[in-house]
Amino acid sequence: MSRLPSGGLIDRSVTLPFRFDGRPLHGHPGDTLASALLACGVRVVGRSVGLGRPRGIFSAGPEEPNALVRVGADPMLAATTVELRADLEAWSLRGKGRLDPGAPDERRCDKGYLHCEVLVVGGGPAGLAAALAAGESGARVILMDDQPRLGGDLLNSRVLLDGAPALDWADAAASRLAELPETRVLTRTTAIGYHDHNYVVAVERRPRGERLWHVRARRVVLATGAHERSLPFPGNDLPGVMLAAAARAYANRYGVRPGDRAVVYACADSGYEAARDLEAAGVEIAAIVDPRPEGPPAGRGVTGTVTGTVTGTVTGTVTGTVTGTVAGDDGTLAAVLIGDRRVEADLLAVAGGWNPAVHLFSQSRGRLRFDETLRAFVPGESAQAETSAGACRGLYGTAQAIEDGYRAGAGAGASPGRRVPGSDEPAPRPPAAYWGELDPDPTAFVDLQRDVTVADVARATGAGLRSVEHVKRFTTAGTGADQGKTSGALVAGVLAELLGAAPGQVGATTFRPPYTPVSFATLAGRDRGALSDPARTTALHGAHVARGAVFENVGQWKRPWYFPLDGESLDQAVRRECAAARTAVAAMDASTLGKIDIRGADAGAFLDRIYTNLYSTLAVGACRYGLMCTADGMVFDDGTTSRLGEHHYLMTTTTGNAAAVLDWLEEWHQTEWPSLDVRLTSVTDHWATVVVAGPQAATVIAAVAPGALGLEFMWCTGTSVLGVPGRVFRISFSGELAYEVNVPWPYGRALWEAVLELGAVPYGTETMHVLRAEKGFAIVGQETDGTVTPQDLGMSWIVSGRKPDFVGKRSHARPDTSRPGRKRLVGLLTEDPSAFVEEGSQLVAVEGGPMLGHVTSSYPSVALGRAISLALVADVRPGDRLTAVSGDAAIPVRVVSPVFYDPDNLRRDGAPAP
């Protein structure tokens, strides 16, 4: 093993010093740790986990089972995926990592969120073609690849396209992608998980850490390539035994001669490609072993093929010339046994065939099928909006992969007008249907990382196990950090031979995320601005910014907190906004309220089971306020639900709970009541909502939606809003005459600006809270904390006694839930009208006494001219005196009704101010 004098994709002008097990070595930019170790003549890179056998570098990618190293704070990385850097220090392992508590961890791990129309995973020929086809159509495209440079296997080969190096085509494609304005390329980025609704999680390696990307895509193209597989023969784990494609990669990409004298075990035509490239790199090809009776393919440019199989290996230290005199024995490869023939060699390149990298496809719940010609599992029926292309679906020719990528990127059929370059590669022949002689030799391994042998699989079948999943757990094959990338096919093949079945009958084990190991630091990440959580804005957001609104975060939404004028403080702005709502007219952006469209013949019955009150009896066009409880009877969410048609309802939820409520509804429908005819769709982003509230609200409505003027309280109608089909609801969260005007999202800003031009004063969430607290309206999450029932809120009236059941009903009869002495919602007034009680203050009967409750909301009321508070308190009655304690402050308060303003609800229908 040595560095070639020229060639490869490394920068020989720069030398990078590094240390391995304390030994000073050097490499170049473009090297991986594995390629640099090979260039420095390091053959043994670790010991196996169970048997402690010496192990060498086996692959050139994330499938590496042997070369596991500790680097800094990372306890176990594949040396084949570690980019070499100056002063890197790595330590070999015995099969498993060890945390070093003293190792400094200077990584900075972040999170990010992306959306696209087409996500392409894999930057090889198929992936590049797919990204080009999609990107040039104008679609928003993300292409991610785990390598520092695009090209995939073209980086490792000497394939020609149209007579020129195929890598030139890849570089031209990468340059074209960089010009496309809607295309984003993420290199050094590995997709580790493919979840429901085309949600893909990926890890990007960055100079000082990693970034965890959460990606939502309308369509996914998987161009993840394939992994070469090994074969189970005695001594197949020795340092010097390597996948043929890896040997070719080290020669072509890294300029490293992986051995001096090689035997190539060619059960697939790719072995001949490797032999040709190794020979060009100065490696003597001692023999090519091909078990296929038809012999070598034409035009491969190599000689010396032997028909047969490798039956074993011999250890020793090859010294001197490449003819191979053996001196001593360090456990590395010195000779290969081909039947009765012994061939001296320090490199055995194994080409056992190819396994398409179907891991992400399988994670997406796609179904695999076994291809008898390819002798491999390939993608079958997709479960999501996904297309596989190129080698990951069994098309191994470069030109074929490019053509397939164009097709996948275009979305359907061939991409018209695209010329596919011609390749110098002959059509590959089927690989040998060969899984070994099932030799019971204790060194015939099927899983190098877990030290699992053919004999171990035989013991599993001898114990009566027939399922590949059971055998996996019995032997631990495929449970290592490599997730069985090089062992899965061997285990299935050997098991099939032992059972006398076909591999397709045996099947494959389940592929689970992550595709490659991920540190907890990366999964946790940092909470940093937009990278931490996506910010959602309404259709009116630009208008709010223009008016100088101050925003607060509610869930993921940016909501206007208040609208200051001329340097107003929060308190001044809120007083002005409250006065407008109580005496004239004001408007609020309520677009963030969750909106769930509910349809189906059983929609009413479904809502009856979810809510504490009845909805199946609701008239078409009517609205009803409702509470839903968790199974333990505690308040989960509230909102109004309107009946838009016989089998059509629209539910509104709190802003922060919108996603949780939809998930809750789906869980009950899918797991408990699947027979109900109900369909649930989030339409929060479909509608922009403007609340118009105040005694003069009707004047504004007459101008923007005159068809809604005759609406009674808690009724709705579909009507024209400024010439656009919309919906208007007579619902009030302020206690004043109020309308909730809904228009399709794109028309929201125009509606808002029209309402303000008609004299409405904009108000934010702080004013909304003051107005609702004056009316004693509870906020879920503020007056509730998961321990509060409807009865605790004084809302027994909303819990139906006529319904046979609803979620939480049984729990309301539990002794603890119905006992006297529970905390109840009350109002509080300070004895001193000028005093203010802080939210969260503890309430006691006497100073130093036990806590009876706490203050949940506290605001200065413009309508009442004093501060008001809501609280949850036990064992009190109106008129009782308490003390609110917060820090050093102790403020006397009096218990009153939680409804401070307009207890007879006269204002909601437009009654004049008293």
Tab-separated table of N, CA and C in Angstrom, residues 338-473:
chain	number	residue	atom	x	y	z
A	338	ILE	N	-7.681	-20.648	-3.794
A	338	ILE	CA	-8.678	-20.816	-4.854
A	338	ILE	C	-8.762	-22.302	-5.137
A	339	GLY	N	-9.721	-22.955	-4.518
A	339	GLY	CA	-9.736	-24.416	-4.559
A	339	GLY	C	-8.503	-24.936	-3.845
A	340	ASP	N	-7.715	-25.729	-4.535
A	340	ASP	CA	-6.480	-26.256	-3.967
A	340	ASP	C	-5.279	-25.367	-4.273
A	341	ARG	N	-5.504	-24.309	-4.971
A	341	ARG	CA	-4.406	-23.437	-5.399
A	341	ARG	C	-4.203	-22.299	-4.414
A	342	ARG	N	-2.938	-22.010	-4.134
A	342	ARG	CA	-2.579	-20.911	-3.240
A	342	ARG	C	-1.951	-19.795	-4.075
A	343	VAL	N	-2.488	-18.570	-3.930
A	343	VAL	CA	-1.985	-17.422	-4.679
A	343	VAL	C	-1.574	-16.344	-3.684
A	344	GLU	N	-0.278	-16.002	-3.691
A	344	GLU	CA	0.197	-14.951	-2.787
A	344	GLU	C	-0.388	-13.605	-3.204
A	345	ALA	N	-0.933	-12.890	-2.242
A	345	ALA	CA	-1.525	-11.569	-2.498
A	345	ALA	C	-1.718	-10.853	-1.174
A	346	ASP	N	-1.585	-9.546	-1.205
A	346	ASP	CA	-1.882	-8.757	-0.003
A	346	ASP	C	-3.182	-7.980	-0.145
A	347	LEU	N	-3.923	-8.204	-1.235
A	347	LEU	CA	-5.219	-7.566	-1.455
A	347	LEU	C	-6.162	-8.564	-2.101
A	348	LEU	N	-7.318	-8.735	-1.496
A	348	LEU	CA	-8.382	-9.554	-2.075
A	348	LEU	C	-9.586	-8.633	-2.254
A	349	ALA	N	-9.865	-8.272	-3.511
A	349	ALA	CA	-10.967	-7.363	-3.830
A	349	ALA	C	-12.194	-8.191	-4.182
A	350	VAL	N	-13.246	-8.053	-3.376
A	350	VAL	CA	-14.427	-8.909	-3.484
A	350	VAL	C	-15.578	-8.142	-4.123
A	351	ALA	N	-16.084	-8.665	-5.236
A	351	ALA	CA	-17.249	-8.091	-5.907
A	351	ALA	C	-18.355	-9.136	-5.895
A	352	GLY	N	-19.154	-9.124	-4.832
A	352	GLY	CA	-20.186	-10.140	-4.676
A	352	GLY	C	-21.520	-9.767	-5.287
A	353	GLY	N	-21.598	-8.643	-5.986
A	353	GLY	CA	-22.863	-8.133	-6.495
A	353	GLY	C	-23.241	-6.863	-5.760
A	354	TRP	N	-24.414	-6.343	-6.057
A	354	TRP	CA	-24.800	-5.031	-5.533
A	354	TRP	C	-26.164	-5.092	-4.856
A	355	ASN	N	-26.263	-4.354	-3.777
A	355	ASN	CA	-27.531	-4.196	-3.076
A	355	ASN	C	-27.978	-2.746	-3.211
A	356	PRO	N	-29.060	-2.469	-3.924
A	356	PRO	CA	-29.559	-1.094	-3.964
A	356	PRO	C	-29.768	-0.542	-2.558
A	357	ALA	N	-29.402	0.706	-2.354
A	357	ALA	CA	-29.541	1.344	-1.033
A	357	ALA	C	-31.002	1.741	-0.836
A	358	VAL	N	-31.787	0.768	-0.392
A	358	VAL	CA	-33.239	0.936	-0.280
A	358	VAL	C	-33.665	1.363	1.125
A	359	HIS	N	-32.722	1.748	1.949
A	359	HIS	CA	-33.023	2.036	3.348
A	359	HIS	C	-34.068	3.142	3.493
A	360	LEU	N	-33.866	4.278	2.816
A	360	LEU	CA	-34.823	5.383	2.927
A	360	LEU	C	-36.159	4.996	2.313
A	361	PHE	N	-36.116	4.287	1.195
A	361	PHE	CA	-37.360	3.819	0.572
A	361	PHE	C	-38.153	2.960	1.546
A	362	SER	N	-37.476	2.056	2.220
A	362	SER	CA	-38.151	1.188	3.175
A	362	SER	C	-38.671	1.988	4.370
A	363	GLN	N	-37.882	2.968	4.837
A	363	GLN	CA	-38.348	3.814	5.943
A	363	GLN	C	-39.626	4.557	5.572
A	364	SER	N	-39.787	4.887	4.304
A	364	SER	CA	-40.976	5.611	3.864
A	364	SER	C	-42.193	4.705	3.763
A	365	ARG	N	-42.026	3.449	4.160
A	365	ARG	CA	-43.052	2.404	4.116
A	365	ARG	C	-43.271	1.854	2.718
A	366	GLY	N	-42.301	2.088	1.819
A	366	GLY	CA	-42.364	1.447	0.518
A	366	GLY	C	-42.096	-0.048	0.643
A	367	ARG	N	-42.637	-0.817	-0.271
A	367	ARG	CA	-42.494	-2.277	-0.227
A	367	ARG	C	-41.368	-2.738	-1.151
A	368	LEU	N	-40.525	-3.612	-0.619
A	368	LEU	CA	-39.416	-4.156	-1.395
A	368	LEU	C	-39.856	-5.416	-2.135
A	369	ARG	N	-39.157	-5.701	-3.221
A	369	ARG	CA	-39.343	-6.974	-3.916
A	369	ARG	C	-37.971	-7.527	-4.277
A	370	PHE	N	-37.863	-8.842	-4.362
A	370	PHE	CA	-36.582	-9.462	-4.687
A	370	PHE	C	-36.504	-9.669	-6.194
A	371	ASP	N	-35.457	-9.132	-6.803
A	371	ASP	CA	-35.230	-9.268	-8.241
A	371	ASP	C	-34.328	-10.471	-8.471
A	372	GLU	N	-34.861	-11.496	-9.116
A	372	GLU	CA	-34.105	-12.735	-9.312
A	372	GLU	C	-32.914	-12.529	-10.231
A	373	THR	N	-33.027	-11.609	-11.170
A	373	THR	CA	-31.910	-11.374	-12.091
A	373	THR	C	-30.775	-10.647	-11.390
A	374	LEU	N	-31.122	-9.616	-10.644
A	374	LEU	CA	-30.104	-8.837	-9.937
A	374	LEU	C	-29.652	-9.515	-8.658
A	375	ARG	N	-30.417	-10.513	-8.195
A	375	ARG	CA	-30.137	-11.179	-6.921
A	375	ARG	C	-30.078	-10.168	-5.788
A	376	ALA	N	-31.080	-9.277	-5.757
A	376	ALA	CA	-31.080	-8.209	-4.760
A	376	ALA	C	-32.502	-7.717	-4.540
A	377	PHE	N	-32.712	-7.100	-3.371
A	377	PHE	CA	-33.983	-6.448	-3.076
A	377	PHE	C	-33.984	-5.059	-3.689
A	378	VAL	N	-35.052	-4.748	-4.407
A	378	VAL	CA	-35.174	-3.459	-5.092
A	378	VAL	C	-36.493	-2.818	-4.678
A	379	PRO	N	-36.638	-1.493	-4.911
A	379	PRO	CA	-37.909	-0.839	-4.559
A	379	PRO	C	-39.067	-1.429	-5.338
A	380	GLY	N	-40.150	-1.651	-4.641
A	380	GLY	CA	-41.370	-2.118	-5.275
A	380	GLY	C	-42.387	-0.997	-5.302
A	381	GLU	N	-43.480	-1.161	-4.583
A	381	GLU	CA	-44.550	-0.171	-4.582
A	381	GLU	C	-44.247	0.950	-3.589
A	382	SER	N	-44.308	2.180	-4.066
A	382	SER	CA	-44.065	3.342	-3.206
A	382	SER	C	-45.291	3.612	-2.341
A	383	ALA	N	-45.043	4.117	-1.140
A	383	ALA	CA	-46.128	4.471	-0.230
A	383	ALA	C	-46.385	5.972	-0.204
A	384	GLN	N	-45.449	6.760	-0.737
A	384	GLN	CA	-45.591	8.214	-0.722
A	384	GLN	C	-45.295	8.752	-2.112
A	385	ALA	N	-45.281	10.083	-2.250
A	385	ALA	CA	-44.958	10.720	-3.524
A	385	ALA	C	-43.455	10.642	-3.727
A	386	GLU	N	-42.986	9.468	-4.117
A	386	GLU	CA	-41.551	9.149	-4.178
A	386	GLU	C	-41.250	8.380	-5.445
A	387	THR	N	-40.072	8.638	-6.000
A	387	THR	CA	-39.580	7.900	-7.162
A	387	THR	C	-38.132	7.527	-6.916
A	388	SER	N	-37.782	6.265	-7.157
A	388	SER	CA	-36.393	5.827	-7.056
A	388	SER	C	-35.779	5.842	-8.444
A	389	ALA	N	-34.491	6.172	-8.511
A	389	ALA	CA	-33.832	6.310	-9.809
A	389	ALA	C	-32.414	5.780	-9.735
A	390	GLY	N	-31.936	5.228	-10.844
A	390	GLY	CA	-30.553	4.801	-10.956
A	390	GLY	C	-30.254	3.523	-10.212
A	391	ALA	N	-29.048	3.466	-9.627
A	391	ALA	CA	-28.580	2.228	-9.003
A	391	ALA	C	-29.440	1.811	-7.829
A	392	CYS	N	-30.100	2.755	-7.162
A	392	CYS	CA	-30.916	2.366	-6.010
A	392	CYS	C	-32.180	1.639	-6.438
A	393	ARG	N	-32.421	1.547	-7.746
A	393	ARG	CA	-33.492	0.662	-8.195
A	393	ARG	C	-32.977	-0.389	-9.184
A	394	GLY	N	-31.644	-0.591	-9.146
A	394	GLY	CA	-31.058	-1.700	-9.881
A	394	GLY	C	-30.582	-1.386	-11.277
A	395	LEU	N	-30.454	-0.107	-11.640
A	395	LEU	CA	-29.911	0.277	-12.945
A	395	LEU	C	-28.477	0.725	-12.731
A	396	TYR	N	-27.511	-0.114	-13.120
A	396	TYR	CA	-26.124	0.119	-12.728
A	396	TYR	C	-25.277	0.812	-13.783
A	397	GLY	N	-25.725	0.935	-15.004
A	397	GLY	CA	-24.955	1.641	-16.022
A	397	GLY	C	-25.071	3.145	-15.854
A	398	THR	N	-23.983	3.866	-16.145
A	398	THR	CA	-24.001	5.320	-15.961
A	398	THR	C	-25.013	5.990	-16.872
A	399	ALA	N	-25.002	5.633	-18.158
A	399	ALA	CA	-25.959	6.235	-19.089
A	399	ALA	C	-27.393	5.892	-18.695
A	400	GLN	N	-27.611	4.649	-18.276
A	400	GLN	CA	-28.942	4.250	-17.810
A	400	GLN	C	-29.379	5.096	-16.613
A	401	ALA	N	-28.444	5.311	-15.686
A	401	ALA	CA	-28.773	6.084	-14.487
A	401	ALA	C	-29.137	7.521	-14.841
A	402	ILE	N	-28.402	8.116	-15.762
A	402	ILE	CA	-28.691	9.494	-16.165
A	402	ILE	C	-30.069	9.582	-16.811
A	403	GLU	N	-30.359	8.671	-17.703
A	403	GLU	CA	-31.669	8.661	-18.356
A	403	GLU	C	-32.786	8.468	-17.335
A	404	ASP	N	-32.556	7.572	-16.388
A	404	ASP	CA	-33.561	7.311	-15.360
A	404	ASP	C	-33.734	8.530	-14.450
A	405	GLY	N	-32.637	9.234	-14.178
A	405	GLY	CA	-32.729	10.435	-13.363
A	405	GLY	C	-33.525	11.532	-14.039
A	406	TYR	N	-33.286	11.721	-15.345
A	406	TYR	CA	-34.083	12.701	-16.085
A	406	TYR	C	-35.570	12.372	-15.980
A	407	ARG	N	-35.895	11.095	-16.126
A	407	ARG	CA	-37.296	10.670	-16.057
A	407	ARG	C	-37.886	10.974	-14.676
A	408	ALA	N	-37.138	10.619	-13.641
A	408	ALA	CA	-37.645	10.817	-12.285
A	408	ALA	C	-37.791	12.296	-11.958
A	409	GLY	N	-36.835	13.110	-12.396
A	409	GLY	CA	-36.904	14.533	-12.104
A	409	GLY	C	-38.017	15.233	-12.835
A	410	ALA	N	-38.340	14.729	-14.060
A	410	ALA	CA	-39.422	15.332	-14.827
A	410	ALA	C	-40.781	15.006	-14.236
A	411	GLY	N	-40.850	13.942	-13.442
A	411	GLY	CA	-42.105	13.629	-12.762
A	411	GLY	C	-42.884	12.509	-13.367
A	412	ALA	N	-42.874	12.369	-14.682
A	412	ALA	CA	-43.617	11.285	-15.328
A	412	ALA	C	-43.082	11.098	-16.736
A	413	GLY	N	-42.811	9.858	-17.093
A	413	GLY	CA	-42.354	9.563	-18.442
A	413	GLY	C	-40.964	10.085	-18.706
A	414	ALA	N	-40.511	9.955	-19.938
A	414	ALA	CA	-39.189	10.435	-20.312
A	414	ALA	C	-39.201	11.957	-20.393
A	415	SER	N	-38.068	12.555	-20.127
A	415	SER	CA	-37.950	14.000	-20.213
A	415	SER	C	-37.658	14.383	-21.653
A	416	PRO	N	-38.585	15.000	-22.376
A	416	PRO	CA	-38.407	15.242	-23.804
A	416	PRO	C	-37.271	16.216	-24.076
A	417	GLY	N	-36.561	15.961	-25.156
A	417	GLY	CA	-35.516	16.864	-25.599
A	417	GLY	C	-34.207	16.754	-24.870
A	418	ARG	N	-34.054	15.788	-23.988
A	418	ARG	CA	-32.818	15.650	-23.228
A	418	ARG	C	-31.973	14.541	-23.826
A	419	ARG	N	-30.781	14.897	-24.201
A	419	ARG	CA	-29.886	13.903	-24.758
A	419	ARG	C	-29.108	13.220	-23.639
A	420	VAL	N	-29.058	11.902	-23.690
A	420	VAL	CA	-28.307	11.125	-22.706
A	420	VAL	C	-26.939	10.826	-23.303
A	421	PRO	N	-25.844	11.174	-22.609
A	421	PRO	CA	-24.513	10.924	-23.172
A	421	PRO	C	-24.240	9.436	-23.313
A	422	GLY	N	-23.420	9.105	-24.311
A	422	GLY	CA	-23.043	7.717	-24.519
A	422	GLY	C	-21.942	7.296	-23.576
A	423	SER	N	-21.972	6.044	-23.127
A	423	SER	CA	-21.004	5.526	-22.160
A	423	SER	C	-20.155	4.446	-22.798
A	424	ASP	N	-18.918	4.293	-22.274
A	424	ASP	CA	-18.039	3.238	-22.769
A	424	ASP	C	-18.237	1.931	-22.021
A	425	GLU	N	-19.229	1.885	-21.116
A	425	GLU	CA	-19.433	0.686	-20.303
A	425	GLU	C	-20.250	-0.350	-21.072
A	426	PRO	N	-19.801	-1.595	-21.098
A	426	PRO	CA	-20.643	-2.650	-21.674
A	426	PRO	C	-21.809	-2.948	-20.745
A	427	ALA	N	-22.864	-3.507	-21.299
A	427	ALA	CA	-24.025	-3.845	-20.481
A	427	ALA	C	-23.634	-4.886	-19.436
A	428	PRO	N	-23.950	-4.644	-18.152
A	428	PRO	CA	-23.558	-5.610	-17.122
A	428	PRO	C	-24.379	-6.892	-17.222
A	429	ARG	N	-23.712	-8.005	-16.909
A	429	ARG	CA	-24.395	-9.295	-16.868
A	429	ARG	C	-24.903	-9.550	-15.453
A	430	PRO	N	-25.875	-10.453	-15.291
A	430	PRO	CA	-26.356	-10.760	-13.937
A	430	PRO	C	-25.227	-11.297	-13.071
A	431	PRO	N	-25.224	-10.956	-11.779
A	431	PRO	CA	-24.196	-11.493	-10.888
A	431	PRO	C	-24.429	-12.971	-10.627
A	432	ALA	N	-23.417	-13.605	-10.066
A	432	ALA	CA	-23.551	-15.011	-9.708
A	432	ALA	C	-24.534	-15.164	-8.558
A	433	ALA	N	-25.397	-16.157	-8.669
A	433	ALA	CA	-26.321	-16.458	-7.580
A	433	ALA	C	-25.587	-17.318	-6.572
A	434	TYR	N	-24.652	-16.677	-5.850
A	434	TYR	CA	-23.727	-17.444	-5.017
A	434	TYR	C	-23.619	-16.800	-3.651
A	435	TRP	N	-23.840	-17.573	-2.619
A	435	TRP	CA	-23.776	-17.052	-1.250
A	435	TRP	C	-22.702	-17.770	-0.441
A	436	GLY	N	-21.845	-18.518	-1.106
A	436	GLY	CA	-20.800	-19.252	-0.402
A	436	GLY	C	-21.149	-20.724	-0.269
A	437	GLU	N	-20.194	-21.484	0.187
A	437	GLU	CA	-20.383	-22.925	0.356
A	437	GLU	C	-20.947	-23.271	1.728
A	438	LEU	N	-21.391	-22.242	2.483
A	438	LEU	CA	-21.928	-22.441	3.834
A	438	LEU	C	-20.933	-23.193	4.700
A	439	ASP	N	-19.680	-22.763	4.566
A	439	ASP	CA	-18.589	-23.406	5.303
A	439	ASP	C	-18.765	-23.145	6.791
A	440	PRO	N	-18.732	-24.210	7.632
A	440	PRO	CA	-18.872	-23.995	9.075
A	440	PRO	C	-17.627	-23.423	9.732
A	441	ASP	N	-16.610	-23.117	8.921
A	441	ASP	CA	-15.385	-22.550	9.468
A	441	ASP	C	-15.720	-21.331	10.333
A	442	PRO	N	-15.153	-21.217	11.520
A	442	PRO	CA	-15.485	-20.113	12.429
A	442	PRO	C	-14.998	-18.753	11.962
A	443	THR	N	-14.326	-18.698	10.805
A	443	THR	CA	-13.887	-17.392	10.297
A	443	THR	C	-14.601	-17.013	9.010
A	444	ALA	N	-15.710	-17.708	8.667
A	444	ALA	CA	-16.525	-17.337	7.511
A	444	ALA	C	-17.618	-16.395	8.008
A	445	PHE	N	-17.373	-15.081	7.904
A	445	PHE	CA	-18.240	-14.090	8.541
A	445	PHE	C	-19.314	-13.580	7.583
A	446	VAL	N	-20.503	-13.395	8.151
A	446	VAL	CA	-21.558	-12.712	7.404
A	446	VAL	C	-21.736	-11.274	7.896
A	447	ASP	N	-21.335	-10.980	9.119
A	447	ASP	CA	-21.390	-9.626	9.658
A	447	ASP	C	-20.067	-9.347	10.357
A	448	LEU	N	-19.259	-8.498	9.734
A	448	LEU	CA	-17.934	-8.226	10.270
A	448	LEU	C	-17.997	-7.391	11.543
A	449	GLN	N	-18.957	-6.485	11.637
A	449	GLN	CA	-18.989	-5.619	12.811
A	449	GLN	C	-19.437	-6.371	14.060
A	450	ARG	N	-20.311	-7.350	13.889
A	450	ARG	CA	-20.825	-8.097	15.025
A	450	ARG	C	-20.170	-9.476	15.190
A	451	ASP	N	-19.178	-9.803	14.372
A	451	ASP	CA	-18.495	-11.102	14.462
A	451	ASP	C	-19.469	-12.270	14.302
A	452	VAL	N	-20.444	-12.127	13.424
A	452	VAL	CA	-21.427	-13.193	13.181
A	452	VAL	C	-20.969	-14.011	11.974
A	453	THR	N	-20.987	-15.328	12.125
A	453	THR	CA	-20.494	-16.234	11.086
A	453	THR	C	-21.634	-17.040	10.480
A	454	VAL	N	-21.288	-17.752	9.399
A	454	VAL	CA	-22.233	-18.698	8.801
A	454	VAL	C	-22.681	-19.718	9.844
A	455	ALA	N	-21.742	-20.161	10.665
A	455	ALA	CA	-22.074	-21.146	11.706
A	455	ALA	C	-23.094	-20.586	12.685
A	456	ASP	N	-23.038	-19.291	12.984
A	456	ASP	CA	-24.011	-18.684	13.888
A	456	ASP	C	-25.416	-18.708	13.278
A	457	VAL	N	-25.492	-18.425	11.980
A	457	VAL	CA	-26.794	-18.475	11.313
A	457	VAL	C	-27.317	-19.902	11.296
A	458	ALA	N	-26.410	-20.872	11.083
A	458	ALA	CA	-26.822	-22.280	11.107
A	458	ALA	C	-27.335	-22.692	12.483
A	459	ARG	N	-26.710	-22.177	13.528
A	459	ARG	CA	-27.190	-22.478	14.878
A	459	ARG	C	-28.591	-21.903	15.103
A	460	ALA	N	-28.848	-20.737	14.522
A	460	ALA	CA	-30.174	-20.128	14.662
A	460	ALA	C	-31.240	-20.989	13.998
A	461	THR	N	-30.952	-21.453	12.794
A	461	THR	CA	-31.935	-22.312	12.122
A	461	THR	C	-32.055	-23.648	12.831
A	462	GLY	N	-30.959	-24.116	13.407
A	462	GLY	CA	-31.002	-25.356	14.174
A	462	GLY	C	-31.859	-25.238	15.418
A	463	ALA	N	-31.972	-24.003	15.925
A	463	ALA	CA	-32.821	-23.770	17.095
A	463	ALA	C	-34.277	-23.569	16.714
A	464	GLY	N	-34.555	-23.684	15.415
A	464	GLY	CA	-35.943	-23.592	14.966
A	464	GLY	C	-36.357	-22.248	14.430
A	465	LEU	N	-35.415	-21.301	14.317
A	465	LEU	CA	-35.773	-19.977	13.827
A	465	LEU	C	-35.853	-19.978	12.310
A	466	ARG	N	-36.892	-19.355	11.772
A	466	ARG	CA	-37.092	-19.317	10.329
A	466	ARG	C	-37.221	-17.883	9.802
A	467	SER	N	-37.634	-16.961	10.644
A	467	SER	CA	-37.804	-15.573	10.227
A	467	SER	C	-36.460	-14.858	10.226
A	468	VAL	N	-36.215	-14.066	9.183
A	468	VAL	CA	-34.962	-13.319	9.120
A	468	VAL	C	-34.875	-12.317	10.279
A	469	GLU	N	-36.023	-11.815	10.744
A	469	GLU	CA	-36.017	-10.901	11.882
A	469	GLU	C	-35.615	-11.633	13.162
A	470	HIS	N	-36.077	-12.863	13.322
A	470	HIS	CA	-35.692	-13.635	14.501
A	470	HIS	C	-34.213	-13.998	14.463
A	471	VAL	N	-33.735	-14.374	13.279
A	471	VAL	CA	-32.319	-14.721	13.143
A	471	VAL	C	-31.441	-13.506	13.420
A	472	LYS	N	-31.892	-12.348	12.982
A	472	LYS	CA	-31.150	-11.113	13.259
A	472	LYS	C	-30.963	-10.924	14.753
A	473	ARG	N	-32.012	-11.154	15.514
A	473	ARG	CA	-31.928	-10.933	16.951
A	473	ARG	C	-31.183	-12.058	17.667
